[in-house]
C-alpha cells in the first residue's frame, strides 16, 4: 500500500473522508500527538487499528469528536462537573470517560461499559472531524510500545506501506498524550496525567483525585499497565539525587565503546559537564513538547539513553515524568 503524506487541505480532507467512510485508517494531527483514526461506529475499521499497531486487544480507544458534536448520542450520566470542565478546557488535551450508550462499536471500549471522549483543539483535527461527520476512534499513531509521534514523518517511520494517508499538520505543540479523566464518579479521577493538570481540573470541579493502580485491583485504564513510549535502544533511569551514579554509568558505557547520551531537563543538563545530552528544555511544558521528538532522534544514533529525573511532580511535571520514566525503562537505578 502506498502511504501518502498530504498537507491538510480540501483535496486531502475529501480523500480522508472517503477512506474513513470506506472503513480505512487515516493518521491526523492533534495538539498532543498524531492519532491513527477510524470510524468509531465501524467494528471492522476499529479492529484494523489494533492490527496495524500491534495493540493489545484490551487497551481501549479514545473517541475524537468535533467541537459541535452532541456526545449525548454516545454516552450517558454526564456529571455537572464534566459540563463545567468542557466549558473550561475543551477543545483541548483532556479526554473524559463516561458511561457508554453502546453506540460505538465494541472494539472501541474493549469490554468496558465506558467510552473515552476527546475534543482536540488542533485546527486541522477539527477540520478533519468536521469533514468526516463521524466520531473517530484514534490511539496514538505509533507501533504499540514505540515512542508516540509528534510529526507526520514520525507516523511515516512507523506505518509506511501500512496505511493510505497521513494528514500533515506540522509538529505537535503539546507533545504528550491527553489527560484521561474518569468522569463516572462523584469526584473526577485522573487515570493518565497530561497537559490539563489535576490542579486545573480541581479548580473547576472542586476536587480531583489521581488513580494509583493497586496490585490485584481491576485496571481502570488498561493502557497504563503496558510499557510504553520506549526508544529502540537501551535505557537507564536515575533520580537527580543520584546524579553521581548516573555520570559514572555514562562514563562506564562510553569506555566500553557505546554511543551514549543523557536525556533530561535543562536544570539537570547543566550538571553533566561536557557529556552528550538531549536537553528537553527549561520547563515541563517545553519538556513535554520535545521529549518524544528527541527520543526518536536519539534512538537512531545511540546505543543507550540515560534519563535523569528531577524530584518535582506538580502540574505538568506529573504527566511529563510519567512518560519520561516509562521511556527510560521505569525503574530507578541507584548506584553504578
Ligand atoms: P492512546 O490513545 O494510545 O494514548 O491510549 C488511550 C488511553 O486511553 C489508554 O491509556 C486507555 O487505557 C485509555 N482509555 C481509553 N478508553 C478508556 C476507557 N473507556 N476507560 C478508561 N481508560 C480508557
Ligand atoms: Mg498510545
CSV table of C-alpha atoms and ligand atoms in Angstrom, one decimal:
chain,number,residue,atom,x,y,z
A,1,UNK,CA,0.0,0.0,0.0
A,2,UNK,CA,1.3,3.5,-0.9
A,3,UNK,CA,1.3,5.8,2.1
A,4,UNK,CA,0.7,9.4,1.2
A,5,UNK,CA,1.6,12.4,3.4
A,6,UNK,CA,-0.6,15.4,2.4
A,7,UNK,CA,-1.0,18.9,3.8
A,8,UNK,CA,-4.4,19.2,5.3
A,9,UNK,CA,-6.4,20.9,2.6
A,10,UNK,CA,-9.7,20.4,0.8
A,11,UNK,CA,-8.3,17.7,-1.5
A,12,UNK,CA,-6.7,15.7,1.3
A,13,UNK,CA,-9.7,16.1,3.6
A,14,UNK,CA,-12.0,14.7,0.8
A,15,UNK,CA,-9.7,11.8,0.4
A,16,UNK,CA,-9.6,11.3,4.2
A,17,UNK,CA,-13.4,11.3,4.3
A,18,UNK,CA,-13.6,8.7,1.5
A,19,UNK,CA,-11.0,6.4,3.3
A,20,UNK,CA,-12.8,6.7,6.6
A,21,UNK,CA,-16.2,6.1,5.1
A,22,UNK,CA,-14.9,3.0,3.3
A,23,UNK,CA,-13.6,1.6,6.7
A,24,UNK,CA,-9.9,2.6,6.3
A,25,UNK,CA,-7.4,4.3,8.5
A,26,UNK,CA,-6.2,7.9,8.4
A,27,UNK,CA,-3.5,9.5,10.6
A,28,UNK,CA,-4.2,13.0,11.6
A,29,UNK,CA,-2.5,15.7,13.7
A,30,UNK,CA,-3.7,16.8,17.1
A,31,UNK,CA,-2.3,19.3,19.6
A,32,UNK,CA,-0.9,16.4,21.7
A,33,UNK,CA,0.4,13.7,19.3
A,34,UNK,CA,-0.7,12.3,15.9
A,35,UNK,CA,-3.7,10.0,16.0
A,36,UNK,CA,-4.5,6.9,13.9
A,37,UNK,CA,-8.2,7.3,13.2
A,38,UNK,CA,-11.1,5.0,12.1
A,39,UNK,CA,-14.9,5.3,12.1
A,40,UNK,CA,-15.8,4.6,15.8
A,41,UNK,CA,-19.1,3.1,14.6
A,42,UNK,CA,-17.4,0.5,12.3
A,43,UNK,CA,-16.2,-2.6,14.1
A,44,UNK,CA,-14.0,-3.8,11.2
A,45,UNK,CA,-12.4,-0.4,10.8
A,46,UNK,CA,-11.6,-0.2,14.5
A,47,UNK,CA,-10.1,-3.7,14.5
A,48,UNK,CA,-7.7,-2.6,11.8
A,49,UNK,CA,-6.3,-0.1,14.3
A,50,UNK,CA,-5.3,-2.9,16.7
A,51,UNK,CA,-3.9,-5.0,13.9
A,52,UNK,CA,-1.8,-2.2,12.3
A,53,UNK,CA,-0.4,-1.0,15.7
A,54,UNK,CA,0.0,-4.4,17.2
A,55,UNK,CA,-2.1,-3.0,20.1
A,56,UNK,CA,-3.2,-5.4,22.9
A,57,UNK,CA,-6.9,-6.1,22.4
A,58,UNK,CA,-7.8,-5.0,26.0
A,59,UNK,CA,-6.5,-1.4,25.5
A,60,UNK,CA,-9.5,0.8,24.6
A,61,UNK,CA,-9.5,3.6,22.1
A,62,UNK,CA,-10.3,7.3,22.6
A,63,UNK,CA,-13.2,8.6,20.5
A,64,UNK,CA,-12.5,12.0,19.0
A,65,UNK,CA,-15.4,14.3,18.1
A,66,UNK,CA,-15.8,17.8,16.5
A,67,UNK,CA,-16.5,20.6,19.0
A,68,UNK,CA,-20.1,20.8,17.9
A,69,UNK,CA,-20.8,17.0,18.1
A,70,UNK,CA,-23.5,16.1,20.5
A,71,UNK,CA,-21.9,13.4,22.7
A,72,UNK,CA,-25.2,12.5,24.3
A,73,UNK,CA,-25.7,10.1,21.4
A,74,UNK,CA,-22.6,8.2,22.6
A,75,UNK,CA,-22.6,8.4,26.4
A,76,UNK,CA,-24.9,9.0,29.4
A,77,UNK,CA,-24.7,10.1,33.0
A,78,UNK,CA,-22.6,13.2,32.3
A,79,UNK,CA,-22.0,14.8,35.6
A,80,UNK,CA,-22.3,18.6,36.1
A,81,UNK,CA,-18.6,19.0,36.8
A,82,UNK,CA,-17.9,17.5,33.4
A,83,UNK,CA,-20.1,20.1,31.7
A,84,UNK,CA,-18.0,22.8,33.5
A,85,UNK,CA,-14.7,21.1,32.6
A,86,UNK,CA,-15.9,21.0,29.0
A,87,UNK,CA,-16.6,24.8,29.1
A,88,UNK,CA,-13.2,25.5,30.7
A,89,UNK,CA,-10.8,23.3,28.8
A,90,UNK,CA,-12.4,21.9,25.6
A,91,UNK,CA,-11.5,21.8,22.8
A,92,UNK,CA,-8.1,20.8,24.3
A,93,UNK,CA,-5.9,17.9,25.6
A,94,UNK,CA,-8.5,16.5,28.1
A,95,UNK,CA,-10.2,13.1,27.5
A,96,UNK,CA,-13.2,12.4,29.6
A,97,UNK,CA,-14.5,8.8,30.3
A,98,UNK,CA,-18.3,8.4,30.6
A,99,UNK,CA,-20.8,5.6,30.8
A,100,UNK,CA,-21.3,4.2,27.3
A,101,UNK,CA,-24.7,4.0,25.5
A,102,UNK,CA,-23.3,1.2,23.3
A,103,UNK,CA,-23.4,3.3,20.2
A,104,UNK,CA,-19.7,3.0,19.4
A,105,UNK,CA,-18.6,-0.4,18.2
A,106,UNK,CA,-17.3,-3.0,20.8
A,107,UNK,CA,-13.7,-2.8,19.7
A,108,UNK,CA,-13.5,0.8,21.0
A,109,UNK,CA,-14.3,0.1,24.6
A,110,UNK,CA,-12.7,-3.4,24.8
A,111,UNK,CA,-15.4,-4.8,27.0
A,112,UNK,CA,-15.6,-1.8,29.4
A,113,UNK,CA,-19.0,-0.2,29.9
A,114,UNK,CA,-17.5,3.3,29.4
A,115,UNK,CA,-16.2,5.4,26.5
A,116,UNK,CA,-13.4,7.9,26.5
A,117,UNK,CA,-14.3,11.1,24.6
A,118,UNK,CA,-11.9,13.8,23.4
A,119,UNK,CA,-12.4,17.1,21.5
A,120,UNK,CA,-9.0,18.0,20.1
A,121,UNK,CA,-8.1,21.7,19.7
A,122,UNK,CA,-5.8,21.4,16.7
A,123,UNK,CA,-7.5,23.3,13.9
A,124,UNK,CA,-6.6,20.5,11.4
A,125,UNK,CA,-8.1,17.9,13.6
A,126,UNK,CA,-11.2,20.0,13.9
A,127,UNK,CA,-11.4,20.3,10.1
A,128,UNK,CA,-10.9,16.6,9.7
A,129,UNK,CA,-13.7,15.8,12.2
A,130,UNK,CA,-16.0,18.3,10.6
A,131,UNK,CA,-15.4,16.8,7.1
A,132,UNK,CA,-15.9,13.2,8.1
A,133,UNK,CA,-19.0,14.0,10.3
A,134,UNK,CA,-18.3,10.8,12.4
A,135,UNK,CA,-16.9,10.1,15.8
A,136,UNK,CA,-13.3,8.9,15.2
A,137,UNK,CA,-11.6,6.3,17.3
A,138,UNK,CA,-7.9,7.1,17.5
A,139,UNK,CA,-5.0,6.0,19.6
A,140,UNK,CA,-1.6,7.5,19.1
A,141,UNK,CA,-0.2,6.8,15.5
A,142,UNK,CA,2.8,4.7,16.5
A,143,UNK,CA,3.5,1.0,16.6
A,144,UNK,CA,2.4,-0.2,20.0
A,145,UNK,CA,5.0,0.5,22.7
A,146,UNK,CA,7.1,2.7,20.5
A,147,UNK,CA,7.5,6.4,21.1
A,148,UNK,CA,4.4,8.4,20.2
A,149,UNK,CA,4.6,10.5,17.0
A,150,UNK,CA,4.7,14.3,17.1
A,151,UNK,CA,5.2,14.8,13.4
A,152,UNK,CA,3.9,13.4,10.1
A,153,UNK,CA,7.4,12.0,9.5
A,154,UNK,CA,7.3,10.0,12.8
A,155,UNK,CA,4.0,8.4,11.7
A,156,UNK,CA,5.5,7.5,8.3
A,157,UNK,CA,8.5,6.0,10.0
A,158,UNK,CA,6.2,3.6,11.9
A,159,UNK,CA,3.4,3.0,9.2
A,160,UNK,CA,5.0,3.4,5.8
A,161,UNK,CA,3.1,1.0,3.5
A,162,UNK,CA,0.6,0.1,6.2
A,163,UNK,CA,-1.9,3.0,6.0
A,164,UNK,CA,-3.1,5.0,2.9
A,165,UNK,CA,-3.0,8.6,4.3
A,166,UNK,CA,-1.2,10.8,6.8
A,167,UNK,CA,-2.7,14.3,7.1
A,168,UNK,CA,0.2,16.6,7.8
A,169,UNK,CA,-0.4,19.4,10.4
A,170,UNK,CA,3.2,20.2,11.3
A,171,UNK,CA,4.8,19.5,14.7
A,172,UNK,CA,2.5,18.9,17.7
A,173,UNK,CA,2.8,21.7,20.2
A,174,UNK,CA,1.6,19.7,23.3
A,175,UNK,CA,3.9,16.7,22.8
A,176,UNK,CA,2.5,14.2,25.3
A,177,UNK,CA,-0.9,12.3,25.2
A,178,UNK,CA,-4.1,13.9,26.6
A,179,UNK,CA,-5.0,13.7,30.3
A,180,UNK,CA,-7.5,10.8,30.7
A,181,UNK,CA,-10.1,11.7,33.3
A,182,UNK,CA,-12.7,9.2,34.7
A,183,UNK,CA,-16.0,11.1,35.0
A,184,UNK,CA,-18.2,8.2,36.1
A,185,UNK,CA,-18.0,9.0,39.8
A,186,UNK,CA,-18.9,11.9,42.1
A,187,UNK,CA,-15.3,13.2,42.0
A,188,UNK,CA,-13.2,13.1,38.8
A,189,UNK,CA,-10.2,10.8,38.8
A,190,UNK,CA,-7.1,11.3,36.7
A,191,UNK,CA,-6.2,7.9,35.0
A,192,UNK,CA,-3.4,9.4,32.9
A,193,UNK,CA,-1.8,12.7,33.6
A,194,UNK,CA,-1.2,15.3,30.8
A,195,UNK,CA,-1.3,19.0,30.0
A,196,UNK,CA,-4.6,19.6,31.6
A,197,UNK,CA,-3.4,19.0,35.1
A,198,UNK,CA,-5.0,17.6,38.2
A,199,UNK,CA,-4.8,21.0,39.8
A,200,UNK,CA,-6.5,22.7,36.8
A,201,UNK,CA,-9.3,20.1,37.0
A,202,UNK,CA,-9.8,20.5,40.8
A,203,UNK,CA,-10.0,24.3,40.3
A,204,UNK,CA,-13.1,23.8,38.1
A,205,UNK,CA,-14.6,20.6,39.5
A,206,UNK,CA,-14.0,21.4,43.2
A,207,UNK,CA,-11.9,18.3,43.7
A,208,UNK,CA,-9.9,15.8,41.6
A,209,UNK,CA,-8.1,12.6,42.6
A,210,UNK,CA,-5.3,10.7,40.9
A,211,UNK,CA,-5.7,7.0,40.3
A,212,UNK,CA,-2.8,4.9,41.6
A,213,UNK,CA,-3.2,1.3,40.4
A,214,UNK,CA,-3.2,-1.3,43.3
A,215,UNK,CA,-1.9,-4.8,42.6
A,216,UNK,CA,-4.8,-7.2,42.2
A,217,UNK,CA,-7.4,-4.5,41.7
A,218,UNK,CA,-9.4,-4.2,38.4
A,219,UNK,CA,-7.4,-2.0,36.0
A,220,UNK,CA,-9.3,1.3,35.3
A,221,UNK,CA,-7.3,2.5,32.3
A,222,UNK,CA,-5.9,-0.6,30.6
A,223,UNK,CA,-3.4,1.4,28.6
A,224,UNK,CA,-1.5,2.5,31.6
A,225,UNK,CA,-0.4,-1.0,32.5
A,226,UNK,CA,1.7,-1.5,29.4
A,227,UNK,CA,5.3,-0.5,29.0
A,228,UNK,CA,5.2,2.4,26.6
A,229,UNK,CA,6.9,5.2,24.8
A,230,UNK,CA,10.2,3.3,24.5
A,231,UNK,CA,13.0,4.2,22.2
A,232,UNK,CA,14.7,1.4,20.3
A,233,UNK,CA,17.9,1.5,22.2
A,234,UNK,CA,19.0,0.6,25.7
A,235,UNK,CA,17.8,2.9,28.5
A,236,UNK,CA,18.5,3.6,32.2
A,237,UNK,CA,16.9,5.9,34.7
A,238,UNK,CA,18.3,7.9,37.6
A,239,UNK,CA,16.9,10.4,40.0
A,240,UNK,CA,18.6,13.8,40.2
A,241,UNK,CA,19.8,12.9,43.7
A,242,UNK,CA,21.8,10.1,42.2
A,243,UNK,CA,23.5,12.2,39.6
A,244,UNK,CA,26.9,10.9,40.5
A,245,UNK,CA,25.9,7.4,39.8
A,246,UNK,CA,24.3,8.5,36.5
A,247,UNK,CA,27.5,10.1,35.5
A,248,UNK,CA,29.6,7.1,36.5
A,249,UNK,CA,27.3,4.9,34.4
A,250,UNK,CA,27.6,7.2,31.4
A,251,UNK,CA,31.4,7.1,31.6
A,252,UNK,CA,31.5,3.3,32.0
A,253,UNK,CA,29.2,2.9,29.0
A,254,UNK,CA,31.3,5.3,26.9
A,255,UNK,CA,34.5,3.5,28.0
A,256,UNK,CA,33.0,0.3,26.6
A,257,UNK,CA,32.5,2.0,23.3
A,258,UNK,CA,28.8,2.6,23.5
A,259,UNK,CA,27.3,5.7,21.9
A,260,UNK,CA,25.5,7.1,24.9
A,261,UNK,CA,23.6,10.3,25.9
A,262,UNK,CA,21.8,11.7,28.8
A,263,UNK,CA,18.2,12.9,28.4
A,264,UNK,CA,16.9,15.5,30.9
A,265,UNK,CA,15.6,19.0,31.6
A,266,UNK,CA,17.9,21.9,31.4
A,267,UNK,CA,18.3,22.1,35.2
A,268,UNK,CA,20.0,18.6,35.1
A,269,UNK,CA,21.7,19.1,31.8
A,270,UNK,CA,23.8,21.9,33.4
A,271,UNK,CA,25.3,19.4,35.8
A,272,UNK,CA,26.7,16.8,33.4
A,273,UNK,CA,29.7,18.8,32.1
A,274,UNK,CA,30.7,18.1,28.5
A,275,UNK,CA,28.9,14.8,28.2
A,276,UNK,CA,26.4,14.3,25.4
A,277,UNK,CA,22.9,15.3,26.5
A,278,UNK,CA,19.5,15.5,24.9
A,279,UNK,CA,18.2,18.7,26.7
A,280,UNK,CA,14.4,18.7,26.5
A,281,UNK,CA,14.1,22.2,27.8
A,282,UNK,CA,13.7,24.6,30.7
A,283,UNK,CA,10.1,24.0,31.7
A,284,UNK,CA,7.8,21.0,32.0
A,285,UNK,CA,5.8,22.3,29.0
A,286,UNK,CA,8.9,22.6,26.9
A,287,UNK,CA,10.0,19.1,28.0
A,288,UNK,CA,6.6,17.7,27.0
A,289,UNK,CA,6.9,19.3,23.6
A,290,UNK,CA,10.4,17.9,23.0
A,291,UNK,CA,10.6,14.6,24.7
A,292,UNK,CA,9.2,12.2,22.0
A,293,UNK,CA,11.0,14.0,19.2
A,294,UNK,CA,14.3,13.8,21.0
A,295,UNK,CA,13.8,10.1,21.9
A,296,UNK,CA,13.1,9.4,18.2
A,297,UNK,CA,16.2,11.4,17.2
A,298,UNK,CA,18.3,9.7,19.9
A,299,UNK,CA,17.3,6.1,19.1
A,300,UNK,CA,18.6,6.5,15.5
A,301,UNK,CA,22.2,7.2,16.6
A,302,UNK,CA,22.6,6.0,20.1
A,303,UNK,CA,23.2,2.6,21.8
A,304,UNK,CA,21.9,3.9,25.1
A,305,UNK,CA,19.9,6.8,26.6
A,306,UNK,CA,20.3,7.6,30.3
A,307,UNK,CA,17.4,9.6,31.8
A,308,UNK,CA,17.9,11.9,34.8
A,309,UNK,CA,14.6,12.9,36.5
A,310,UNK,CA,14.1,15.8,38.9
A,311,UNK,CA,12.1,15.3,42.1
A,312,UNK,CA,9.0,17.5,41.4
A,313,UNK,CA,5.7,16.1,40.2
A,314,UNK,CA,3.4,19.1,40.4
A,315,UNK,CA,1.3,20.3,37.5
A,316,UNK,CA,2.5,19.4,34.0
A,317,UNK,CA,5.6,17.6,35.6
A,318,UNK,CA,3.2,14.8,36.7
A,319,UNK,CA,2.4,14.0,33.0
A,320,UNK,CA,5.9,14.6,31.7
A,321,UNK,CA,7.6,12.5,34.3
A,322,UNK,CA,5.1,9.6,33.8
A,323,UNK,CA,6.2,9.5,30.1
A,324,UNK,CA,9.8,10.2,30.9
A,325,UNK,CA,10.1,7.4,33.4
A,326,UNK,CA,8.3,4.9,31.1
A,327,UNK,CA,10.5,5.9,28.2
A,328,UNK,CA,13.6,5.2,30.3
A,329,UNK,CA,12.6,1.8,31.5
A,330,UNK,CA,10.5,2.8,34.5
A,331,UNK,CA,12.9,1.6,37.2
A,332,UNK,CA,15.3,3.9,39.0
A,333,UNK,CA,18.9,2.8,39.4
A,334,UNK,CA,20.7,3.9,42.5
A,335,UNK,CA,24.3,3.0,42.1
A,336,UNK,CA,26.7,2.3,39.3
B,1,LIG,P1,-3.6,6.1,23.4
B,1,LIG,O1,-4.7,6.7,22.6
B,1,LIG,O2,-2.7,5.1,22.6
B,1,LIG,O3,-2.8,7.1,24.0
B,1,LIG,O4,-4.3,5.3,24.5
B,1,LIG,C1,-5.6,5.6,25.0
B,1,LIG,C2,-5.6,5.7,26.5
B,1,LIG,O5,-6.9,6.0,27.0
B,1,LIG,C3,-5.2,4.3,27.2
B,1,LIG,O6,-4.3,4.6,28.3
B,1,LIG,C4,-6.5,3.8,27.6
B,1,LIG,O7,-6.4,2.9,28.7
B,1,LIG,C5,-7.3,5.0,27.9
B,1,LIG,N1,-8.8,4.8,27.7
B,1,LIG,C6,-9.4,4.7,26.6
B,1,LIG,N2,-10.7,4.4,26.8
B,1,LIG,C7,-10.9,4.2,28.1
B,1,LIG,C8,-12.0,3.9,29.0
B,1,LIG,N3,-13.2,3.7,28.5
B,1,LIG,N4,-11.7,3.9,30.3
B,1,LIG,C9,-10.5,4.1,30.8
B,1,LIG,N5,-9.4,4.4,30.0
B,1,LIG,C10,-9.6,4.5,28.7
B,2,LIG,MG1,-0.5,5.4,22.7
